Amino acid sequence: MITRRHLRTILACLLVFACGARLSFASLVNCDAFRSGTGSVLYLYYPNSSDSNFPNYSLGTSPLADFDVNDLDSGINESDLIDRISQLVRRHYCEFDIRIVQTRTDVGTTNPNPTDTRWQVIGIGSDSKTTSTGGTLFGVAQDVDLGDADAQDFARVWADSFGTAYGGGGGALNGANSTLERWANAIAGTISHEGGHNYGLQHSDSAAVTGEDGTNNHVLATGSTGLTGEQRTQF
């Protein structure tokens, strides 16, 4: 069976007319560039007020809380954090036919109202979520959409769950560790993780194969694969 990895390798080989070296498509394009005419659009939705119209598909995903950096760390510039998160997600999905669109009403854009055929909206609030068993929930996808059969999907991220889990004494986001880059890594990783579920990926797809980074560098890694708070904020 030809897997997604095989297809990426084949494409890279075709682009250079030879397969003498293993190449990544990401090395051949500008991952930060805005794309058009893609097969799917991924909206990163940072609301500036609580949105009760966001779908309540699982575990109390609605209302979607506003995204306010003061809930995370008042010493961080909000626009810079949002821009960095969105940049990281673009890099995570660089090899795929996906356009990443950042939506935030107070920075010149509007709430997503997709007209595309295939889209996904990920709502990012600066609130936190505790599960019924007392655990901390960082995000939840609408589905593990095997084969990406659903043309439209939603996901939800609770950004301050990282503060709840890792903001205490000695934590990965405590004190001097509470930096823009570390918050951006944690939030962007979860956005891409939940988005990956909606595109059909499972936690088992984080398992590294020969020549790849370790499992916990993959966006589908999770607590059950040994992913730690320090790794969430560094990678």
PDB file of C-alpha atoms in Angstrom:
ATOM      1  CA  MET A   1       0.000   0.000   0.000  1.00  0.00           C
ATOM      2  CA  ILE A   2       1.304   3.472  -0.854  1.00  0.00           C
ATOM      3  CA  THR A   3       1.291   5.624   2.268  1.00  0.00           C
ATOM      4  CA  ARG A   4       1.382   9.401   2.626  1.00  0.00           C
ATOM      5  CA  ARG A   5       5.094   9.163   3.373  1.00  0.00           C
ATOM      6  CA  HIS A   6       5.650   7.226   0.148  1.00  0.00           C
ATOM      7  CA  LEU A   7       3.771   9.861  -1.835  1.00  0.00           C
ATOM      8  CA  ARG A   8       5.873  12.662  -0.353  1.00  0.00           C
ATOM      9  CA  THR A   9       9.092  10.819  -1.230  1.00  0.00           C
ATOM     10  CA  ILE A  10       7.879  10.116  -4.772  1.00  0.00           C
ATOM     11  CA  LEU A  11       6.963  13.769  -5.276  1.00  0.00           C
ATOM     12  CA  ALA A  12      10.343  14.946  -4.019  1.00  0.00           C
ATOM     13  CA  CYS A  13      12.081  12.531  -6.350  1.00  0.00           C
ATOM     14  CA  LEU A  14      10.071  13.718  -9.318  1.00  0.00           C
ATOM     15  CA  LEU A  15      10.920  17.320  -8.543  1.00  0.00           C
ATOM     16  CA  VAL A  16      14.664  16.668  -8.726  1.00  0.00           C
ATOM     17  CA  PHE A  17      14.460  13.950 -11.422  1.00  0.00           C
ATOM     18  CA  ALA A  18      16.408  11.524  -9.248  1.00  0.00           C
ATOM     19  CA  CYS A  19      16.105   9.519  -6.077  1.00  0.00           C
ATOM     20  CA  GLY A  20      19.722   9.576  -5.071  1.00  0.00           C
ATOM     21  CA  ALA A  21      18.944  11.212  -1.718  1.00  0.00           C
ATOM     22  CA  ARG A  22      15.975  11.308   0.599  1.00  0.00           C
ATOM     23  CA  LEU A  23      14.419  14.773   0.300  1.00  0.00           C
ATOM     24  CA  SER A  24      11.640  16.586   2.078  1.00  0.00           C
ATOM     25  CA  PHE A  25       9.142  18.631   0.077  1.00  0.00           C
ATOM     26  CA  ALA A  26       9.369  21.203   2.875  1.00  0.00           C
ATOM     27  CA  SER A  27      12.954  21.948   1.884  1.00  0.00           C
ATOM     28  CA  LEU A  28      11.802  22.971  -1.605  1.00  0.00           C
ATOM     29  CA  VAL A  29       9.090  25.493  -0.735  1.00  0.00           C
ATOM     30  CA  ASN A  30       8.597  28.552   1.468  1.00  0.00           C
ATOM     31  CA  CYS A  31       6.626  27.141   4.400  1.00  0.00           C
ATOM     32  CA  ASP A  32       5.727  30.625   5.663  1.00  0.00           C
ATOM     33  CA  ALA A  33       4.210  31.838   2.397  1.00  0.00           C
ATOM     34  CA  PHE A  34       0.461  32.347   2.056  1.00  0.00           C
ATOM     35  CA  ARG A  35      -1.050  29.790  -0.320  1.00  0.00           C
ATOM     36  CA  SER A  36      -4.061  29.899  -2.598  1.00  0.00           C
ATOM     37  CA  GLY A  37      -5.984  27.287  -4.546  1.00  0.00           C
ATOM     38  CA  THR A  38      -5.263  24.497  -2.089  1.00  0.00           C
ATOM     39  CA  GLY A  39      -7.290  21.352  -1.544  1.00  0.00           C
ATOM     40  CA  SER A  40      -8.285  22.305   1.999  1.00  0.00           C
ATOM     41  CA  VAL A  41      -8.313  25.425   4.189  1.00  0.00           C
ATOM     42  CA  LEU A  42      -7.450  25.316   7.890  1.00  0.00           C
ATOM     43  CA  TYR A  43      -8.807  28.312   9.819  1.00  0.00           C
ATOM     44  CA  LEU A  44      -7.122  29.238  13.102  1.00  0.00           C
ATOM     45  CA  TYR A  45      -9.850  31.117  14.944  1.00  0.00           C
ATOM     46  CA  TYR A  46      -8.780  33.377  17.830  1.00  0.00           C
ATOM     47  CA  PRO A  47     -12.043  35.035  18.995  1.00  0.00           C
ATOM     48  CA  ASN A  48     -11.927  38.396  20.750  1.00  0.00           C
ATOM     49  CA  SER A  49     -15.143  37.630  22.632  1.00  0.00           C
ATOM     50  CA  SER A  50     -16.902  34.465  23.764  1.00  0.00           C
ATOM     51  CA  ASP A  51     -18.558  32.690  20.832  1.00  0.00           C
ATOM     52  CA  SER A  52     -21.628  30.631  21.782  1.00  0.00           C
ATOM     53  CA  ASN A  53     -22.189  29.758  18.114  1.00  0.00           C
ATOM     54  CA  PHE A  54     -19.131  27.528  18.081  1.00  0.00           C
ATOM     55  CA  PRO A  55     -20.419  23.921  17.895  1.00  0.00           C
ATOM     56  CA  ASN A  56     -20.699  21.946  21.122  1.00  0.00           C
ATOM     57  CA  TYR A  57     -19.682  18.619  19.621  1.00  0.00           C
ATOM     58  CA  SER A  58     -17.755  17.134  22.578  1.00  0.00           C
ATOM     59  CA  LEU A  59     -16.668  17.765  26.181  1.00  0.00           C
ATOM     60  CA  GLY A  60     -18.130  21.263  26.396  1.00  0.00           C
ATOM     61  CA  THR A  61     -16.418  22.768  23.355  1.00  0.00           C
ATOM     62  CA  SER A  62     -18.918  25.644  23.316  1.00  0.00           C
ATOM     63  CA  PRO A  63     -18.968  28.458  24.099  1.00  0.00           C
ATOM     64  CA  LEU A  64     -15.560  29.145  22.626  1.00  0.00           C
ATOM     65  CA  ALA A  65     -13.826  31.526  25.038  1.00  0.00           C
ATOM     66  CA  ASP A  66     -12.059  34.610  23.765  1.00  0.00           C
ATOM     67  CA  PHE A  67      -8.307  34.540  23.238  1.00  0.00           C
ATOM     68  CA  ASP A  68      -6.736  36.997  25.694  1.00  0.00           C
ATOM     69  CA  VAL A  69      -2.994  36.792  26.311  1.00  0.00           C
ATOM     70  CA  ASN A  70      -3.523  38.209  29.821  1.00  0.00           C
ATOM     71  CA  ASP A  71      -5.002  34.836  30.757  1.00  0.00           C
ATOM     72  CA  LEU A  72      -1.657  33.261  29.859  1.00  0.00           C
ATOM     73  CA  ASP A  73       1.059  35.832  30.597  1.00  0.00           C
ATOM     74  CA  SER A  74       0.451  39.601  30.550  1.00  0.00           C
ATOM     75  CA  GLY A  75       4.103  40.188  29.699  1.00  0.00           C
ATOM     76  CA  ILE A  76       3.692  38.645  26.234  1.00  0.00           C
ATOM     77  CA  ASN A  77       2.502  40.670  23.242  1.00  0.00           C
ATOM     78  CA  GLU A  78      -0.764  39.156  22.038  1.00  0.00           C
ATOM     79  CA  SER A  79      -0.424  39.864  18.320  1.00  0.00           C
ATOM     80  CA  ASP A  80       3.130  38.523  18.315  1.00  0.00           C
ATOM     81  CA  LEU A  81       1.996  35.321  20.029  1.00  0.00           C
ATOM     82  CA  ILE A  82      -0.889  34.784  17.598  1.00  0.00           C
ATOM     83  CA  ASP A  83       1.364  35.406  14.612  1.00  0.00           C
ATOM     84  CA  ARG A  84       4.014  32.997  15.902  1.00  0.00           C
ATOM     85  CA  ILE A  85       1.466  30.251  16.616  1.00  0.00           C
ATOM     86  CA  SER A  86       0.057  30.589  13.110  1.00  0.00           C
ATOM     87  CA  GLN A  87       3.550  30.560  11.585  1.00  0.00           C
ATOM     88  CA  LEU A  88       4.404  27.337  13.396  1.00  0.00           C
ATOM     89  CA  VAL A  89       1.206  25.645  12.231  1.00  0.00           C
ATOM     90  CA  ARG A  90       2.029  26.630   8.640  1.00  0.00           C
ATOM     91  CA  ARG A  91       5.387  24.941   9.063  1.00  0.00           C
ATOM     92  CA  HIS A  92       3.830  21.826  10.573  1.00  0.00           C
ATOM     93  CA  TYR A  93       1.574  21.464   7.531  1.00  0.00           C
ATOM     94  CA  CYS A  94       4.073  22.726   4.960  1.00  0.00           C
ATOM     95  CA  GLU A  95       4.239  19.416   3.053  1.00  0.00           C
ATOM     96  CA  PHE A  96       0.487  19.129   2.595  1.00  0.00           C
ATOM     97  CA  ASP A  97      -2.026  20.738   0.233  1.00  0.00           C
ATOM     98  CA  ILE A  98      -3.491  22.921   2.994  1.00  0.00           C
ATOM     99  CA  ARG A  99      -3.822  26.705   3.303  1.00  0.00           C
ATOM    100  CA  ILE A 100      -3.570  28.101   6.845  1.00  0.00           C
ATOM    101  CA  VAL A 101      -5.733  31.179   7.516  1.00  0.00           C
ATOM    102  CA  GLN A 102      -5.457  33.174  10.744  1.00  0.00           C
ATOM    103  CA  THR A 103      -8.701  34.859  11.810  1.00  0.00           C
ATOM    104  CA  ARG A 104      -8.870  37.476  14.564  1.00  0.00           C
ATOM    105  CA  THR A 105     -11.353  40.356  14.454  1.00  0.00           C
ATOM    106  CA  ASP A 106      -9.183  42.904  16.244  1.00  0.00           C
ATOM    107  CA  VAL A 107      -6.168  42.422  13.985  1.00  0.00           C
ATOM    108  CA  GLY A 108      -7.917  43.110  10.717  1.00  0.00           C
ATOM    109  CA  THR A 109      -9.669  39.831   9.948  1.00  0.00           C
ATOM    110  CA  THR A 110     -13.082  38.371  10.694  1.00  0.00           C
ATOM    111  CA  ASN A 111     -14.524  35.231  12.192  1.00  0.00           C
ATOM    112  CA  PRO A 112     -14.311  32.320   9.751  1.00  0.00           C
ATOM    113  CA  ASN A 113     -17.270  31.917   7.419  1.00  0.00           C
ATOM    114  CA  PRO A 114     -15.920  29.255   5.054  1.00  0.00           C
ATOM    115  CA  THR A 115     -17.103  29.110   1.478  1.00  0.00           C
ATOM    116  CA  ASP A 116     -14.464  26.570   0.482  1.00  0.00           C
ATOM    117  CA  THR A 117     -15.389  22.993  -0.402  1.00  0.00           C
ATOM    118  CA  ARG A 118     -13.053  21.455   2.164  1.00  0.00           C
ATOM    119  CA  TRP A 119     -12.280  23.281   5.396  1.00  0.00           C
ATOM    120  CA  GLN A 120     -11.563  22.940   9.080  1.00  0.00           C
ATOM    121  CA  VAL A 121     -12.012  25.533  11.838  1.00  0.00           C
ATOM    122  CA  ILE A 122      -9.938  25.261  15.010  1.00  0.00           C
ATOM    123  CA  GLY A 123     -11.193  27.506  17.797  1.00  0.00           C
ATOM    124  CA  ILE A 124      -8.487  28.684  20.210  1.00  0.00           C
ATOM    125  CA  GLY A 125      -9.598  30.116  23.547  1.00  0.00           C
ATOM    126  CA  SER A 126      -7.373  31.244  26.411  1.00  0.00           C
ATOM    127  CA  ASP A 127      -9.367  29.246  28.943  1.00  0.00           C
ATOM    128  CA  SER A 128      -8.536  25.898  30.559  1.00  0.00           C
ATOM    129  CA  LYS A 129     -10.371  22.579  30.731  1.00  0.00           C
ATOM    130  CA  THR A 130     -10.402  19.909  33.413  1.00  0.00           C
ATOM    131  CA  THR A 131     -11.752  16.456  32.616  1.00  0.00           C
ATOM    132  CA  SER A 132     -14.229  14.538  34.782  1.00  0.00           C
ATOM    133  CA  THR A 133     -11.315  12.511  36.163  1.00  0.00           C
ATOM    134  CA  GLY A 134      -9.334  15.596  37.162  1.00  0.00           C
ATOM    135  CA  GLY A 135      -6.959  15.631  34.228  1.00  0.00           C
ATOM    136  CA  THR A 136      -6.127  18.612  32.038  1.00  0.00           C
ATOM    137  CA  LEU A 137      -7.450  18.723  28.470  1.00  0.00           C
ATOM    138  CA  PHE A 138      -5.507  20.731  25.896  1.00  0.00           C
ATOM    139  CA  GLY A 139      -7.713  20.151  22.859  1.00  0.00           C
ATOM    140  CA  VAL A 140     -10.271  17.922  21.212  1.00  0.00           C
ATOM    141  CA  ALA A 141     -11.033  17.211  17.562  1.00  0.00           C
ATOM    142  CA  GLN A 142     -14.514  16.648  16.220  1.00  0.00           C
ATOM    143  CA  ASP A 143     -13.480  13.217  14.995  1.00  0.00           C
ATOM    144  CA  VAL A 144     -10.629  10.929  14.056  1.00  0.00           C
ATOM    145  CA  ASP A 145     -11.735  11.271  10.462  1.00  0.00           C
ATOM    146  CA  LEU A 146     -10.070   8.253   8.854  1.00  0.00           C
ATOM    147  CA  GLY A 147      -9.578   8.874   5.156  1.00  0.00           C
ATOM    148  CA  ASP A 148     -10.611  12.518   5.660  1.00  0.00           C
ATOM    149  CA  ALA A 149     -14.129  11.578   4.574  1.00  0.00           C
ATOM    150  CA  ASP A 150     -15.764  14.649   6.155  1.00  0.00           C
ATOM    151  CA  ALA A 151     -15.244  17.771   4.061  1.00  0.00           C
ATOM    152  CA  GLN A 152     -15.780  20.125   7.038  1.00  0.00           C
ATOM    153  CA  ASP A 153     -14.570  19.718  10.625  1.00  0.00           C
ATOM    154  CA  PHE A 154     -14.085  21.633  13.871  1.00  0.00           C
ATOM    155  CA  ALA A 155     -11.569  21.369  16.697  1.00  0.00           C
ATOM    156  CA  ARG A 156     -11.174  23.194  20.010  1.00  0.00           C
ATOM    157  CA  VAL A 157      -8.035  24.226  21.930  1.00  0.00           C
ATOM    158  CA  TRP A 158      -7.921  25.337  25.589  1.00  0.00           C
ATOM    159  CA  ALA A 159      -4.709  27.384  25.610  1.00  0.00           C
ATOM    160  CA  ASP A 160      -4.561  28.089  29.348  1.00  0.00           C
ATOM    161  CA  SER A 161      -4.670  24.379  30.096  1.00  0.00           C
ATOM    162  CA  PHE A 162      -0.917  24.607  29.563  1.00  0.00           C
ATOM    163  CA  GLY A 163      -0.755  27.213  32.318  1.00  0.00           C
ATOM    164  CA  THR A 164      -2.795  24.927  34.575  1.00  0.00           C
ATOM    165  CA  ALA A 165      -0.598  21.924  33.854  1.00  0.00           C
ATOM    166  CA  TYR A 166       2.845  23.529  33.575  1.00  0.00           C
ATOM    167  CA  GLY A 167       2.637  26.993  35.147  1.00  0.00           C
ATOM    168  CA  GLY A 168       3.331  25.910  38.706  1.00  0.00           C
ATOM    169  CA  GLY A 169       6.655  25.855  40.531  1.00  0.00           C
ATOM    170  CA  GLY A 170       9.312  24.235  38.374  1.00  0.00           C
ATOM    171  CA  GLY A 171       6.871  23.786  35.502  1.00  0.00           C
ATOM    172  CA  ALA A 172       7.653  24.124  31.802  1.00  0.00           C
ATOM    173  CA  LEU A 173       5.819  27.480  31.692  1.00  0.00           C
ATOM    174  CA  ASN A 174       6.640  28.739  35.177  1.00  0.00           C
ATOM    175  CA  GLY A 175       8.541  31.960  35.858  1.00  0.00           C
ATOM    176  CA  ALA A 176      11.364  32.553  33.381  1.00  0.00           C
ATOM    177  CA  ASN A 177      10.070  29.613  31.320  1.00  0.00           C
ATOM    178  CA  SER A 178       6.912  31.566  30.464  1.00  0.00           C
ATOM    179  CA  THR A 179       8.127  32.934  27.132  1.00  0.00           C
ATOM    180  CA  LEU A 180       6.359  33.725  23.877  1.00  0.00           C
ATOM    181  CA  GLU A 181       8.216  30.936  22.079  1.00  0.00           C
ATOM    182  CA  ARG A 182       7.388  28.251  24.629  1.00  0.00           C
ATOM    183  CA  TRP A 183       3.696  29.207  24.739  1.00  0.00           C
ATOM    184  CA  ALA A 184       3.619  29.289  20.933  1.00  0.00           C
ATOM    185  CA  ASN A 185       5.191  25.836  20.652  1.00  0.00           C
ATOM    186  CA  ALA A 186       2.703  24.313  23.090  1.00  0.00           C
ATOM    187  CA  ILE A 187      -0.397  25.899  21.558  1.00  0.00           C
ATOM    188  CA  ALA A 188       0.668  25.384  17.934  1.00  0.00           C
ATOM    189  CA  GLY A 189       1.534  21.756  18.603  1.00  0.00           C
ATOM    190  CA  THR A 190      -1.941  21.105  19.988  1.00  0.00           C
ATOM    191  CA  ILE A 191      -3.617  22.960  17.106  1.00  0.00           C
ATOM    192  CA  SER A 192      -1.767  20.805  14.588  1.00  0.00           C
ATOM    193  CA  HIS A 193      -2.413  17.675  16.664  1.00  0.00           C
ATOM    194  CA  GLU A 194      -6.192  18.150  16.771  1.00  0.00           C
ATOM    195  CA  GLY A 195      -6.224  19.250  13.132  1.00  0.00           C
ATOM    196  CA  GLY A 196      -4.371  16.053  12.278  1.00  0.00           C
ATOM    197  CA  HIS A 197      -7.137  13.966  13.868  1.00  0.00           C
ATOM    198  CA  ASN A 198      -9.714  15.702  11.674  1.00  0.00           C
ATOM    199  CA  TYR A 199      -7.561  14.907   8.638  1.00  0.00           C
ATOM    200  CA  GLY A 200      -7.590  11.232   9.607  1.00  0.00           C
ATOM    201  CA  LEU A 201      -4.450  10.762  11.705  1.00  0.00           C
ATOM    202  CA  GLN A 202      -4.326   8.723  14.907  1.00  0.00           C
ATOM    203  CA  HIS A 203      -1.912   8.820  17.858  1.00  0.00           C
ATOM    204  CA  SER A 204      -0.255   5.695  16.474  1.00  0.00           C
ATOM    205  CA  ASP A 205       0.764   7.708  13.404  1.00  0.00           C
ATOM    206  CA  SER A 206       3.306   9.516  15.573  1.00  0.00           C
ATOM    207  CA  ALA A 207       5.469   6.384  15.660  1.00  0.00           C
ATOM    208  CA  ALA A 208       8.807   7.259  14.078  1.00  0.00           C
ATOM    209  CA  VAL A 209      10.202   5.267  11.175  1.00  0.00           C
ATOM    210  CA  THR A 210      13.856   4.931  10.220  1.00  0.00           C
ATOM    211  CA  GLY A 211      15.403   8.286   9.382  1.00  0.00           C
ATOM    212  CA  GLU A 212      12.753  10.408  11.099  1.00  0.00           C
ATOM    213  CA  ASP A 213      12.837  12.424  14.309  1.00  0.00           C
ATOM    214  CA  GLY A 214      11.788  10.631  17.465  1.00  0.00           C
ATOM    215  CA  THR A 215       8.122   9.866  18.086  1.00  0.00           C
ATOM    216  CA  ASN A 216       7.616  12.741  20.521  1.00  0.00           C
ATOM    217  CA  ASN A 217       8.745  15.285  17.910  1.00  0.00           C
ATOM    218  CA  HIS A 218       5.685  14.375  15.819  1.00  0.00           C
ATOM    219  CA  VAL A 219       2.485  16.418  16.161  1.00  0.00           C
ATOM    220  CA  LEU A 220       0.380  13.299  16.865  1.00  0.00           C
ATOM    221  CA  ALA A 221       2.471  12.427  19.916  1.00  0.00           C
ATOM    222  CA  THR A 222       0.607  12.630  23.218  1.00  0.00           C
ATOM    223  CA  GLY A 223       0.894  11.763  26.891  1.00  0.00           C
ATOM    224  CA  SER A 224       0.549   8.054  26.178  1.00  0.00           C
ATOM    225  CA  THR A 225       3.632   8.199  23.916  1.00  0.00           C
ATOM    226  CA  GLY A 226       5.632   9.843  26.691  1.00  0.00           C
ATOM    227  CA  LEU A 227       5.267  13.464  25.583  1.00  0.00           C
ATOM    228  CA  THR A 228       6.239  15.778  28.463  1.00  0.00           C
ATOM    229  CA  GLY A 229       5.443  19.390  29.229  1.00  0.00           C
ATOM    230  CA  GLU A 230       9.029  20.377  28.499  1.00  0.00           C
ATOM    231  CA  GLN A 231       8.806  18.737  25.074  1.00  0.00           C
ATOM    232  CA  ARG A 232       5.470  20.433  24.331  1.00  0.00           C
ATOM    233  CA  THR A 233       7.007  23.844  24.983  1.00  0.00           C
ATOM    234  CA  GLN A 234      10.298  23.252  23.158  1.00  0.00           C
ATOM    235  CA  PHE A 235       9.336  21.541  19.884  1.00  0.00           C
TER     236      PHE A 235
END
